[in-house]
Each structure stands twice: as C-alpha cells, then as structure tokens.
Amino acid sequence: MKTLSLSLFLLMALSMLQAKELPSNGNDEVIFPITELQIYADERGFVNFSDVLNGEVEFVILEDFQPKDYSVDSYYWIRFPLHLNNIESKQWLIEFYDQTIDVIEAYIPTLDGSYKKITMGDHYPFYQKSFDHKNFEIQIDPKLHGETVYYFRVKSHTYADIRIAVRSINRFIEYSLFEYFLYGLFYGMIFIIILYNLLMFIAIREVKYLYYTFYIFSVGLYATCVDGIAYQYLWPNSPQWNQIAHGVFLFSLIFWAMVFGHRFLNVKNSAPRLHKAIWAVIFARVLLFIYAIVFDNSLFEYRNIEILPLSLIFYTGVYVLVRGYRPARFFVMAYGLLFLGFLIKALLNISVIPFSIVSYYSLHICFLMEMLFLSYALSDRVRILKSNRDRAMQRIILQHKENVKLKDKVNRELERLVDKRTTENQEKNIMLE
C-alpha cells in the first residue's frame, strides 16, 4: 500500500514537472503564473548555474504562492522545460511581464547542447533588452526541437510578478501594438487636459488651474514609470534614476493633489481645523520625501502610506460638501475614485484580492475617471459661481427697481404734500386779504 501511494505521488509530481507544450489548435499564446512554474528560492545567492545544471537544487511548484510570500532578499531560480513541437511553422518567444524586475539572468539552450547566458533587467540600460519593448522577451531558436529546458535567475529589490508567457511573434506584435495604442490614448488625454487647464490659467489667472496642471503632469509621469514607458522613451540610459523615479513622481502626485484640493475646497475658511491638519500632513510628507531621496531610497517602496493623505483630503471634501459647499460634489467623486484605485493596488500587493487585468490596471482606470471628474468639478465650480453671480445681479437689479419705485413713491408723496401746503398757503393769503 505504501509502495502504491509513493508511486502515485511520483506520477503526480512528474505530471506537474513535465515540459510545457507550445500553444496549438490555432492558439498563439499561453501564460504560466508563478504557481505553475518550477521554482527554487536561493536565500543567500550562493547557487550558481552549474549547481542547478548538475541537479544539486530541488525545484518545486508553489501552488499556494502569494505576492506577500515573495522575499526581496532571495534569488529565484526558475526551471522552465518546454516541448518544441511544430516550431518551424511559427516564430516564438518567451516573455516576462514585469518590467520592474531588477535582474533576469536567462540561460538559453543552444543546438550543441550548451547554454547561452543573457542578462536583462531595469538595472541595466534599456538597449540591453533583446526587443525594444517595455517587457523582457527572449526569442526561441526555431532550429531547436523536442524537449528543451530554459533556466532563469530572478532578483528584484521589490515584489517581482513572475509570470512567463510563451507566444508567437505575430501574437506579440498584435498585442503590443494594441497595448501601446491604449497607452497613446491614455497619455494623449492627459496631455489634452494639461493643455486645457494651462490655457484656462493663462486666461483667468486662477491659481487652482495651475495646481491642477501640476497634479495632472505628475499623474502622467508616475503612470509612465509604472508602465515602463518612461524607461523606454524618457531615460533609457539612466537605470539608477529609474529605480527612484516612481517614488519621486508619486510624491509629486500626492503633494499637488493635496495642495489643489486644499485650494479648491477653500479649506482655510470652510474648515479651519482641517486646514491645519492638511498642512501638517503636507509638511510631514515633504520631510519624509527629503529623507528618502537623500538618505534611504528604499522608503520609496512603501507606497501604501499614500492612503493616509488621500484619506484626509477625501474626508475634507466630504466634510465641506456636507456643510453646503456645492462645488465639492464632483471633487468628492473624483478623489473617491483615486482613493479606490490606490486601495485596490494596496490590497493587490498584500494578496487580499486576486490578480487580474482589471485589478492590475485599476489605478490607471481610476486616474482617468478621476481626471474627468476633476475637470468637470472645475467647470462646475465656475458654473456655480456664475450662477451665484447672476442671481446676485438679479437681486441687485430687483433691489434697484424697488429703490426706484420707492423713490418715485416718495417723490409723488412729496409733490402731493407740496401741492397741499401750497393750497393751504394760498387759502390763508386769501383770508388775510
């Protein structure tokens, strides 16, 4: 009985560790999450490729692996067996999605049975990538046949989303073009909103529009850092700056969001206590930013702390709205969406909610909706102020009309009194004569 159980266990293990098949039946891609990959966590970084190749390490499949289980101090070895069937009909590649991984050492099998080493990662200049694409791709040699084994060594100072996609070149081009097209729409809308609010500031000289322009500009730069677009197009030869750029622009985003919100809501007059609290939080956040950029860049990785200032400004918006400040209604909706986006991202990082395309891009979606609501909030504020001004003018006109009527009435009464007095004087003169 024990022998039978052991045999079944070995069969299950072999079935789990068998080579991955290339997509077939018209499919052009297959994606393997970390829970389906053979992993070895090297906690000290002492294991080299010869040890892996000689079978001195034991690879396992971590079926229950969660993002919170990722150790930034470990080196993760990945054994990726791939069965290359009918490979000559199409060109294929292997892709890592996470463009923020520091170092990926790829050991690629060759025709003579040896391995070729390729090093990638955002610790290196962008041109070192095999493809001019924000992700990391490795082309599969079309001359290879049968079962081949690829090895990868991954190291990152932050959580690395280790997912491997195997797709055809045609599918890669198709999805890449569509993805960059969506990025173009997203950043194009940001540019249009920036230009519109900058022109509004020049036209009416209200500083709120300038603060909002700085905020949207920070949103755009932070999004490019998260997407890897900035590293590809803005600073491809500055990997050191790329490590902290997201933290710098996240601080700028939060800073201008609070300054704009404070000005838009007129907190100084409508909520004096919250006015002091907001400036205290801004001051503390500035001090933390200066310390992080000068002494400890690792503090930029604690992104969940931004929930605190966002919660404060969101609460302030709700408080001012309840007290009757009507322009705050769309502001509350906008910052509620922004708060929701950061909250989903935080819950995703600690494995409370599962990974999906919607949850991964939730912050982008919330950014877009928030910008639309804030733009409408600014126009709604102008509309409300104009409506209030028109009503004030109407009241002034009505009051003027009432004053004219009262003046005419007084003049008529005075004329009547003068006529009466004149008549009385005439009668007295006649009596005297």
CSV table of C-alpha atoms in Angstrom, one decimal:
chain,number,residue,atom,x,y,z
A,1,MET,CA,0.0,0.0,0.0
A,2,LYS,CA,2.8,2.4,0.9
A,3,THR,CA,4.6,1.5,-2.4
A,4,LEU,CA,1.4,2.3,-4.3
A,5,SER,CA,1.0,5.6,-2.6
A,6,LEU,CA,4.6,6.5,-3.3
A,7,SER,CA,4.1,5.6,-6.9
A,8,LEU,CA,1.0,7.7,-7.3
A,9,PHE,CA,2.8,10.7,-5.6
A,10,LEU,CA,5.8,10.3,-8.0
A,11,LEU,CA,3.4,10.2,-11.0
A,12,MET,CA,1.6,13.3,-9.8
A,13,ALA,CA,4.9,15.1,-9.3
A,14,LEU,CA,6.2,14.1,-12.8
A,15,SER,CA,2.9,15.3,-14.3
A,16,MET,CA,3.4,18.6,-12.6
A,17,LEU,CA,7.0,18.9,-13.7
A,18,GLN,CA,6.5,17.8,-17.3
A,19,ALA,CA,7.6,20.1,-20.1
A,20,LYS,CA,5.2,22.8,-21.2
A,21,GLU,CA,3.7,22.4,-24.6
A,22,LEU,CA,3.7,25.2,-27.2
A,23,PRO,CA,0.2,26.5,-27.9
A,24,SER,CA,-1.7,24.5,-30.6
A,25,ASN,CA,-5.1,24.4,-32.3
A,26,GLY,CA,-4.7,28.0,-33.6
A,27,ASN,CA,-3.7,29.4,-30.2
A,28,ASP,CA,-0.8,31.8,-30.3
A,29,GLU,CA,0.0,32.2,-26.6
A,30,VAL,CA,-0.1,30.6,-23.2
A,31,ILE,CA,0.7,32.3,-19.9
A,32,PHE,CA,2.2,30.5,-16.9
A,33,PRO,CA,1.7,32.1,-13.5
A,34,ILE,CA,4.3,31.5,-10.7
A,35,THR,CA,2.0,28.9,-9.2
A,36,GLU,CA,2.6,26.7,-12.3
A,37,LEU,CA,6.4,27.2,-12.5
A,38,GLN,CA,9.2,25.1,-11.1
A,39,ILE,CA,10.9,27.4,-8.5
A,40,TYR,CA,13.9,27.3,-6.2
A,41,ALA,CA,14.4,30.1,-3.8
A,42,ASP,CA,18.1,30.8,-3.1
A,43,GLU,CA,18.0,32.8,0.1
A,44,ARG,CA,21.7,33.6,0.2
A,45,GLY,CA,22.5,33.8,-3.5
A,46,PHE,CA,25.3,31.2,-3.4
A,47,VAL,CA,23.8,28.8,-6.0
A,48,ASN,CA,25.3,29.2,-9.5
A,49,PHE,CA,24.2,27.8,-12.8
A,50,SER,CA,26.5,24.8,-12.7
A,51,ASP,CA,24.9,23.7,-9.4
A,52,VAL,CA,21.4,24.0,-11.0
A,53,LEU,CA,22.5,22.1,-14.1
A,54,ASN,CA,24.0,19.3,-12.0
A,55,GLY,CA,20.8,18.8,-10.1
A,56,GLU,CA,22.1,20.0,-6.8
A,57,VAL,CA,19.0,22.0,-6.1
A,58,GLU,CA,15.4,20.9,-5.8
A,59,PHE,CA,12.8,22.7,-7.8
A,60,VAL,CA,9.2,22.7,-6.6
A,61,ILE,CA,5.9,24.1,-7.7
A,62,LEU,CA,4.5,26.7,-5.2
A,63,GLU,CA,0.8,26.2,-5.8
A,64,ASP,CA,-0.2,28.5,-2.8
A,65,PHE,CA,2.3,31.2,-3.6
A,66,GLN,CA,1.0,34.8,-2.9
A,67,PRO,CA,2.7,38.1,-3.6
A,68,LYS,CA,3.2,38.6,0.1
A,69,ASP,CA,5.3,35.4,0.1
A,70,TYR,CA,7.9,37.0,-2.2
A,71,SER,CA,11.2,37.6,-0.5
A,72,VAL,CA,13.2,40.6,-1.7
A,73,ASP,CA,16.4,39.1,-0.2
A,74,SER,CA,16.1,35.8,-2.2
A,75,TYR,CA,17.3,34.8,-5.7
A,76,TYR,CA,14.6,32.9,-7.5
A,77,TRP,CA,15.7,30.2,-9.9
A,78,ILE,CA,13.1,29.1,-12.5
A,79,ARG,CA,13.3,25.8,-14.4
A,80,PHE,CA,11.2,26.1,-17.5
A,81,PRO,CA,11.0,22.9,-19.6
A,82,LEU,CA,9.4,23.5,-23.0
A,83,HIS,CA,8.4,20.9,-25.6
A,84,LEU,CA,9.0,22.5,-29.0
A,85,ASN,CA,6.6,20.8,-31.4
A,86,ASN,CA,5.9,22.1,-34.9
A,87,ILE,CA,8.1,25.2,-34.0
A,88,GLU,CA,9.2,25.7,-37.6
A,89,SER,CA,5.7,26.9,-38.7
A,90,LYS,CA,5.9,30.0,-36.5
A,91,GLN,CA,8.4,32.2,-34.7
A,92,TRP,CA,8.0,32.0,-30.9
A,93,LEU,CA,9.3,33.9,-27.9
A,94,ILE,CA,9.3,33.8,-24.1
A,95,GLU,CA,8.2,37.0,-22.2
A,96,PHE,CA,8.4,38.3,-18.7
A,97,TYR,CA,5.6,40.8,-18.0
A,98,ASP,CA,7.0,42.6,-15.0
A,99,GLN,CA,9.3,45.4,-16.4
A,100,THR,CA,10.4,46.4,-12.9
A,101,ILE,CA,12.4,43.3,-12.2
A,102,ASP,CA,16.0,44.3,-11.4
A,103,VAL,CA,17.9,41.4,-12.9
A,104,ILE,CA,16.9,38.4,-15.1
A,105,GLU,CA,19.7,36.0,-16.0
A,106,ALA,CA,18.4,33.8,-18.8
A,107,TYR,CA,20.2,30.6,-19.7
A,108,ILE,CA,19.2,29.7,-23.2
A,109,PRO,CA,19.7,26.2,-24.7
A,110,THR,CA,21.7,26.1,-28.0
A,111,LEU,CA,21.9,23.5,-30.7
A,112,ASP,CA,25.2,21.9,-29.4
A,113,GLY,CA,23.6,21.2,-26.0
A,114,SER,CA,25.3,24.1,-24.2
A,115,TYR,CA,23.7,27.2,-22.7
A,116,LYS,CA,24.0,30.9,-23.6
A,117,LYS,CA,23.6,33.5,-20.9
A,118,ILE,CA,21.5,36.7,-21.5
A,119,THR,CA,21.2,39.3,-18.8
A,120,MET,CA,18.3,41.7,-18.7
A,121,GLY,CA,16.6,43.9,-16.1
A,122,ASP,CA,15.9,47.5,-15.2
A,123,HIS,CA,19.3,47.7,-13.5
A,124,TYR,CA,20.8,47.9,-17.0
A,125,PRO,CA,20.4,50.4,-19.9
A,126,PHE,CA,17.3,49.8,-22.0
A,127,TYR,CA,19.2,49.0,-25.1
A,128,GLN,CA,20.4,45.8,-23.5
A,129,LYS,CA,17.0,44.2,-24.0
A,130,SER,CA,16.5,41.8,-26.8
A,131,PHE,CA,13.5,43.7,-28.1
A,132,ASP,CA,12.7,47.4,-28.0
A,133,HIS,CA,9.7,46.7,-25.8
A,134,LYS,CA,8.9,47.6,-22.2
A,135,ASN,CA,8.8,44.0,-21.1
A,136,PHE,CA,11.6,41.4,-21.3
A,137,GLU,CA,11.5,39.0,-24.2
A,138,ILE,CA,13.7,36.1,-25.4
A,139,GLN,CA,13.3,34.6,-28.8
A,140,ILE,CA,13.2,30.8,-29.1
A,141,ASP,CA,15.6,29.4,-31.6
A,142,PRO,CA,13.4,27.9,-34.5
A,143,LYS,CA,16.1,25.2,-35.1
A,144,LEU,CA,15.5,23.6,-31.7
A,145,HIS,CA,13.3,20.6,-31.5
A,146,GLY,CA,11.9,18.3,-28.8
A,147,GLU,CA,12.1,19.0,-25.1
A,148,THR,CA,14.4,21.8,-24.1
A,149,VAL,CA,14.9,23.4,-20.6
A,150,TYR,CA,15.3,27.1,-20.0
A,151,TYR,CA,16.6,28.4,-16.7
A,152,PHE,CA,16.1,31.9,-15.3
A,153,ARG,CA,17.5,33.6,-12.2
A,154,VAL,CA,15.4,36.5,-10.9
A,155,LYS,CA,16.4,39.1,-8.4
A,156,SER,CA,14.5,42.3,-7.5
A,157,HIS,CA,14.5,44.7,-4.6
A,158,THR,CA,10.7,44.9,-4.8
A,159,TYR,CA,8.0,42.3,-5.4
A,160,ALA,CA,8.5,40.7,-8.8
A,161,ASP,CA,5.5,39.5,-10.7
A,162,ILE,CA,7.0,36.3,-12.1
A,163,ARG,CA,4.8,35.2,-14.9
A,164,ILE,CA,6.1,33.7,-18.1
A,165,ALA,CA,4.2,34.0,-21.4
A,166,VAL,CA,5.0,31.9,-24.5
A,167,ARG,CA,3.6,33.4,-27.6
A,168,SER,CA,4.2,33.7,-31.3
A,169,ILE,CA,5.8,36.7,-32.8
A,170,ASN,CA,2.6,37.5,-34.7
A,171,ARG,CA,0.6,37.5,-31.4
A,172,PHE,CA,3.4,39.5,-29.7
A,173,ILE,CA,3.2,42.2,-32.4
A,174,GLU,CA,-0.6,42.2,-32.3
A,175,TYR,CA,-0.9,42.7,-28.5
A,176,SER,CA,2.0,45.1,-28.3
A,177,LEU,CA,0.5,47.4,-30.9
A,178,PHE,CA,-2.9,47.4,-29.2
A,179,GLU,CA,-1.3,48.0,-25.8
A,180,TYR,CA,0.8,50.9,-27.0
A,181,PHE,CA,-2.3,52.2,-28.8
A,182,LEU,CA,-4.2,52.3,-25.5
A,183,TYR,CA,-1.2,53.9,-23.8
A,184,GLY,CA,-1.3,56.6,-26.5
A,185,LEU,CA,-5.0,57.3,-25.8
A,186,PHE,CA,-4.3,57.5,-22.1
A,187,TYR,CA,-1.4,59.8,-22.3
A,188,GLY,CA,-3.0,61.8,-25.1
A,189,MET,CA,-5.9,62.5,-22.8
A,190,ILE,CA,-3.5,63.6,-20.0
A,191,PHE,CA,-1.8,65.9,-22.4
A,192,ILE,CA,-5.0,67.5,-23.6
A,193,ILE,CA,-6.2,68.0,-20.0
A,194,ILE,CA,-2.9,69.6,-19.1
A,195,LEU,CA,-3.0,72.0,-22.1
A,196,TYR,CA,-6.7,72.9,-21.4
A,197,ASN,CA,-6.1,73.8,-17.8
A,198,LEU,CA,-2.9,75.7,-18.6
A,199,LEU,CA,-4.8,77.8,-21.1
A,200,MET,CA,-7.5,78.3,-18.5
A,201,PHE,CA,-4.9,79.5,-16.0
A,202,ILE,CA,-3.5,81.9,-18.6
A,203,ALA,CA,-6.9,83.2,-19.5
A,204,ILE,CA,-8.5,83.8,-16.0
A,205,ARG,CA,-5.4,83.7,-13.8
A,206,GLU,CA,-6.8,81.4,-11.1
A,207,VAL,CA,-4.0,79.5,-9.4
A,208,LYS,CA,-6.2,76.5,-8.9
A,209,TYR,CA,-5.8,75.7,-12.6
A,210,LEU,CA,-2.1,75.9,-12.3
A,211,TYR,CA,-2.1,73.5,-9.3
A,212,TYR,CA,-4.3,71.1,-11.2
A,213,THR,CA,-1.9,71.2,-14.2
A,214,PHE,CA,1.0,70.3,-11.9
A,215,TYR,CA,-1.1,67.5,-10.5
A,216,ILE,CA,-2.1,66.0,-13.9
A,217,PHE,CA,1.5,66.3,-15.1
A,218,SER,CA,2.6,64.3,-12.0
A,219,VAL,CA,0.0,61.7,-12.7
A,220,GLY,CA,1.3,61.3,-16.3
A,221,LEU,CA,4.9,60.9,-15.2
A,222,TYR,CA,4.0,58.5,-12.4
A,223,ALA,CA,2.0,56.4,-14.8
A,224,THR,CA,4.9,56.3,-17.3
A,225,CYS,CA,7.1,55.0,-14.6
A,226,VAL,CA,4.6,52.3,-13.6
A,227,ASP,CA,4.1,51.2,-17.2
A,228,GLY,CA,7.8,51.2,-18.1
A,229,ILE,CA,7.2,53.8,-20.9
A,230,ALA,CA,9.4,56.4,-19.2
A,231,TYR,CA,12.3,53.9,-19.0
A,232,GLN,CA,11.9,53.2,-22.7
A,233,TYR,CA,11.4,56.7,-24.1
A,234,LEU,CA,12.4,59.3,-21.4
A,235,TRP,CA,15.5,58.0,-19.7
A,236,PRO,CA,16.6,54.7,-21.3
A,237,ASN,CA,20.3,55.2,-20.3
A,238,SER,CA,19.6,56.1,-16.7
A,239,PRO,CA,18.8,52.9,-14.8
A,240,GLN,CA,19.8,54.4,-11.4
A,241,TRP,CA,17.3,57.2,-11.8
A,242,ASN,CA,14.7,54.8,-13.0
A,243,GLN,CA,14.9,53.0,-9.6
A,244,ILE,CA,13.6,56.0,-7.7
A,245,ALA,CA,11.7,57.9,-10.4
A,246,HIS,CA,8.4,56.3,-9.5
A,247,GLY,CA,8.8,57.4,-5.8
A,248,VAL,CA,9.7,61.0,-6.8
A,249,PHE,CA,6.6,61.4,-9.1
A,250,LEU,CA,4.3,59.6,-6.6
A,251,PHE,CA,5.3,62.2,-4.0
A,252,SER,CA,4.7,65.0,-6.6
A,253,LEU,CA,1.3,63.5,-7.3
A,254,ILE,CA,0.2,63.3,-3.7
A,255,PHE,CA,1.7,66.8,-2.9
A,256,TRP,CA,-0.1,68.6,-5.7
A,257,ALA,CA,-3.3,66.6,-5.1
A,258,MET,CA,-3.4,67.9,-1.5
A,259,VAL,CA,-2.4,71.5,-2.5
A,260,PHE,CA,-5.0,71.6,-5.2
A,261,GLY,CA,-7.7,70.0,-3.0
A,262,HIS,CA,-7.0,72.5,-0.2
A,263,ARG,CA,-7.3,75.4,-2.6
A,264,PHE,CA,-10.3,74.1,-4.5
A,265,LEU,CA,-12.3,73.4,-1.3
A,266,ASN,CA,-11.4,76.7,0.3
A,267,VAL,CA,-10.5,74.8,3.4
A,268,LYS,CA,-9.0,77.8,5.2
A,269,ASN,CA,-12.4,79.4,5.5
A,270,SER,CA,-14.7,76.4,5.4
A,271,ALA,CA,-12.8,74.1,7.8
A,272,PRO,CA,-10.0,75.8,9.8
A,273,ARG,CA,-9.1,72.7,11.8
A,274,LEU,CA,-8.8,70.6,8.7
A,275,HIS,CA,-6.8,73.4,7.2
A,276,LYS,CA,-4.1,73.0,9.9
A,277,ALA,CA,-4.2,69.2,9.6
A,278,ILE,CA,-3.7,69.2,5.8
A,279,TRP,CA,-0.7,71.5,6.0
A,280,ALA,CA,0.8,69.4,8.8
A,281,VAL,CA,0.5,66.2,6.7
A,282,ILE,CA,2.0,68.0,3.7
A,283,PHE,CA,4.9,69.2,5.8
A,284,ALA,CA,5.5,65.7,7.2
A,285,ARG,CA,5.3,64.2,3.7
A,286,VAL,CA,7.8,66.7,2.4
A,287,LEU,CA,10.2,65.8,5.2
A,288,LEU,CA,9.8,62.1,4.5
A,289,PHE,CA,10.5,62.7,0.8
A,290,ILE,CA,13.7,64.6,1.5
A,291,TYR,CA,14.9,61.9,3.9
A,292,ALA,CA,14.1,59.2,1.4
A,293,ILE,CA,15.8,60.9,-1.5
A,294,VAL,CA,18.9,61.9,0.4
A,295,PHE,CA,19.5,59.0,2.9
A,296,ASP,CA,17.3,56.0,2.2
A,297,ASN,CA,15.8,55.4,-1.3
A,298,SER,CA,14.2,52.1,-0.1
A,299,LEU,CA,11.5,54.2,1.6
A,300,PHE,CA,10.0,54.9,-1.8
A,301,GLU,CA,8.8,51.3,-1.9
A,302,TYR,CA,6.3,52.0,0.9
A,303,ARG,CA,3.6,53.2,-1.4
A,304,ASN,CA,0.7,52.2,0.9
A,305,ILE,CA,1.4,55.2,3.2
A,306,GLU,CA,-0.1,57.5,0.5
A,307,ILE,CA,-3.5,56.2,1.6
A,308,LEU,CA,-3.2,58.5,4.7
A,309,PRO,CA,-3.0,61.9,2.9
A,310,LEU,CA,-5.6,60.7,0.3
A,311,SER,CA,-8.0,59.7,3.1
A,312,LEU,CA,-7.5,63.1,4.8
A,313,ILE,CA,-8.2,65.2,1.6
A,314,PHE,CA,-11.2,62.9,0.8
A,315,TYR,CA,-12.7,63.3,4.2
A,316,THR,CA,-12.2,67.1,3.9
A,317,GLY,CA,-14.1,67.1,0.7
A,318,VAL,CA,-17.0,65.2,2.2
A,319,TYR,CA,-17.0,67.5,5.3
A,320,VAL,CA,-17.1,70.6,3.2
A,321,LEU,CA,-19.8,69.1,0.9
A,322,VAL,CA,-22.0,68.3,3.9
A,323,ARG,CA,-21.6,71.9,5.2
A,324,GLY,CA,-23.1,73.1,1.9
A,325,TYR,CA,-20.2,73.8,-0.4
A,326,ARG,CA,-21.8,72.6,-3.7
A,327,PRO,CA,-18.7,72.6,-5.9
A,328,ALA,CA,-17.2,69.8,-3.7
A,329,ARG,CA,-19.7,67.2,-5.0
A,330,PHE,CA,-17.7,66.2,-8.1
A,331,PHE,CA,-14.4,66.7,-6.2
A,332,VAL,CA,-15.6,64.1,-3.7
A,333,MET,CA,-16.4,61.7,-6.6
A,334,ALA,CA,-13.0,62.2,-8.2
A,335,TYR,CA,-10.9,61.7,-5.1
A,336,GLY,CA,-13.1,58.8,-4.1
A,337,LEU,CA,-12.1,57.1,-7.3
A,338,LEU,CA,-8.4,58.0,-6.7
A,339,PHE,CA,-8.7,56.6,-3.2
A,340,LEU,CA,-10.3,53.4,-4.5
A,341,GLY,CA,-7.5,53.0,-7.1
A,342,PHE,CA,-4.8,53.2,-4.5
A,343,LEU,CA,-6.8,50.9,-2.2
A,344,ILE,CA,-7.2,48.2,-4.8
A,345,LYS,CA,-3.5,48.4,-5.6
A,346,ALA,CA,-2.6,48.1,-1.9
A,347,LEU,CA,-4.9,45.1,-1.5
A,348,LEU,CA,-3.4,43.5,-4.6
A,349,ASN,CA,0.1,43.9,-3.2
A,350,ILE,CA,-0.8,42.1,0.0
A,351,SER,CA,-2.8,39.3,-1.8
A,352,VAL,CA,-6.2,40.3,-0.4
A,353,ILE,CA,-7.7,40.4,-3.9
A,354,PRO,CA,-6.6,38.2,-6.8
A,355,PHE,CA,-4.5,39.3,-9.7
A,356,SER,CA,-6.4,40.2,-12.9
A,357,ILE,CA,-6.0,42.6,-15.8
A,358,VAL,CA,-8.7,44.9,-14.3
A,359,SER,CA,-7.1,44.9,-10.8
A,360,TYR,CA,-3.6,45.4,-12.3
A,361,TYR,CA,-4.7,48.4,-14.4
A,362,SER,CA,-7.3,49.6,-11.8
A,363,LEU,CA,-5.1,52.6,-10.9
A,364,HIS,CA,-4.9,53.7,-14.5
A,365,ILE,CA,-8.7,53.4,-14.8
A,366,CYS,CA,-9.3,55.4,-11.6
A,367,PHE,CA,-6.7,58.0,-12.7
A,368,LEU,CA,-8.6,58.5,-16.0
A,369,MET,CA,-12.1,58.7,-14.3
A,370,GLU,CA,-10.7,61.0,-11.6
A,371,MET,CA,-9.2,63.4,-14.1
A,372,LEU,CA,-12.5,63.6,-15.9
A,373,PHE,CA,-14.4,64.3,-12.7
A,374,LEU,CA,-12.0,66.9,-11.5
A,375,SER,CA,-12.1,68.7,-14.9
A,376,TYR,CA,-15.9,68.7,-14.6
A,377,ALA,CA,-15.6,69.8,-11.0
A,378,LEU,CA,-13.6,72.9,-12.1
A,379,SER,CA,-16.1,73.7,-14.8
A,380,ASP,CA,-19.0,73.0,-12.4
A,381,ARG,CA,-17.4,75.4,-9.9
A,382,VAL,CA,-17.2,78.1,-12.5
A,383,ARG,CA,-20.9,77.4,-13.5
A,384,ILE,CA,-22.0,77.6,-9.8
A,385,LEU,CA,-20.0,80.8,-9.3
A,386,LYS,CA,-21.5,82.3,-12.4
A,387,SER,CA,-25.0,81.2,-11.4
A,388,ASN,CA,-24.4,82.8,-8.0
A,389,ARG,CA,-23.2,85.9,-9.6
A,390,ASP,CA,-26.2,86.0,-11.9
A,391,ARG,CA,-28.5,85.6,-9.0
A,392,ALA,CA,-26.7,88.3,-7.1
A,393,MET,CA,-27.0,90.6,-10.2
A,394,GLN,CA,-30.7,89.7,-10.4
A,395,ARG,CA,-31.1,90.6,-6.7
A,396,ILE,CA,-29.3,93.9,-7.3
A,397,ILE,CA,-31.5,94.7,-10.3
A,398,LEU,CA,-34.6,93.9,-8.3
A,399,GLN,CA,-33.4,95.9,-5.4
A,400,HIS,CA,-32.6,98.8,-7.8
A,401,LYS,CA,-36.1,98.6,-9.2
A,402,GLU,CA,-37.6,98.5,-5.7
A,403,ASN,CA,-35.5,101.6,-4.9
A,404,VAL,CA,-36.7,103.4,-8.0
A,405,LYS,CA,-40.3,102.5,-7.1
A,406,LEU,CA,-39.7,103.7,-3.6
A,407,LYS,CA,-38.1,106.9,-4.8
A,408,ASP,CA,-41.0,107.6,-7.2
A,409,LYS,CA,-43.4,106.9,-4.4
A,410,VAL,CA,-41.6,109.3,-2.1
A,411,ASN,CA,-41.4,111.9,-4.8
A,412,ARG,CA,-45.1,111.7,-5.5
A,413,GLU,CA,-45.8,111.9,-1.8
A,414,LEU,CA,-43.6,115.0,-1.5
A,415,GLU,CA,-45.3,116.6,-4.5
A,416,ARG,CA,-48.7,115.9,-3.0
A,417,LEU,CA,-47.5,117.4,0.3
A,418,VAL,CA,-46.1,120.4,-1.5
A,419,ASP,CA,-49.3,120.9,-3.5
A,420,LYS,CA,-51.3,120.6,-0.4
A,421,ARG,CA,-49.1,123.1,1.5
A,422,THR,CA,-49.2,125.5,-1.4
A,423,THR,CA,-53.0,125.3,-1.5
A,424,GLU,CA,-53.2,125.9,2.2
A,425,ASN,CA,-50.9,128.9,1.9
A,426,GLN,CA,-53.0,130.4,-0.9
A,427,GLU,CA,-56.2,130.0,1.2
A,428,LYS,CA,-54.5,131.7,4.2
A,429,ASN,CA,-53.4,134.6,2.0
A,430,ILE,CA,-56.9,135.0,0.6
A,431,MET,CA,-58.3,135.0,4.2
A,432,LEU,CA,-55.7,137.6,5.2
A,433,GLU,CA,-56.6,139.9,2.3
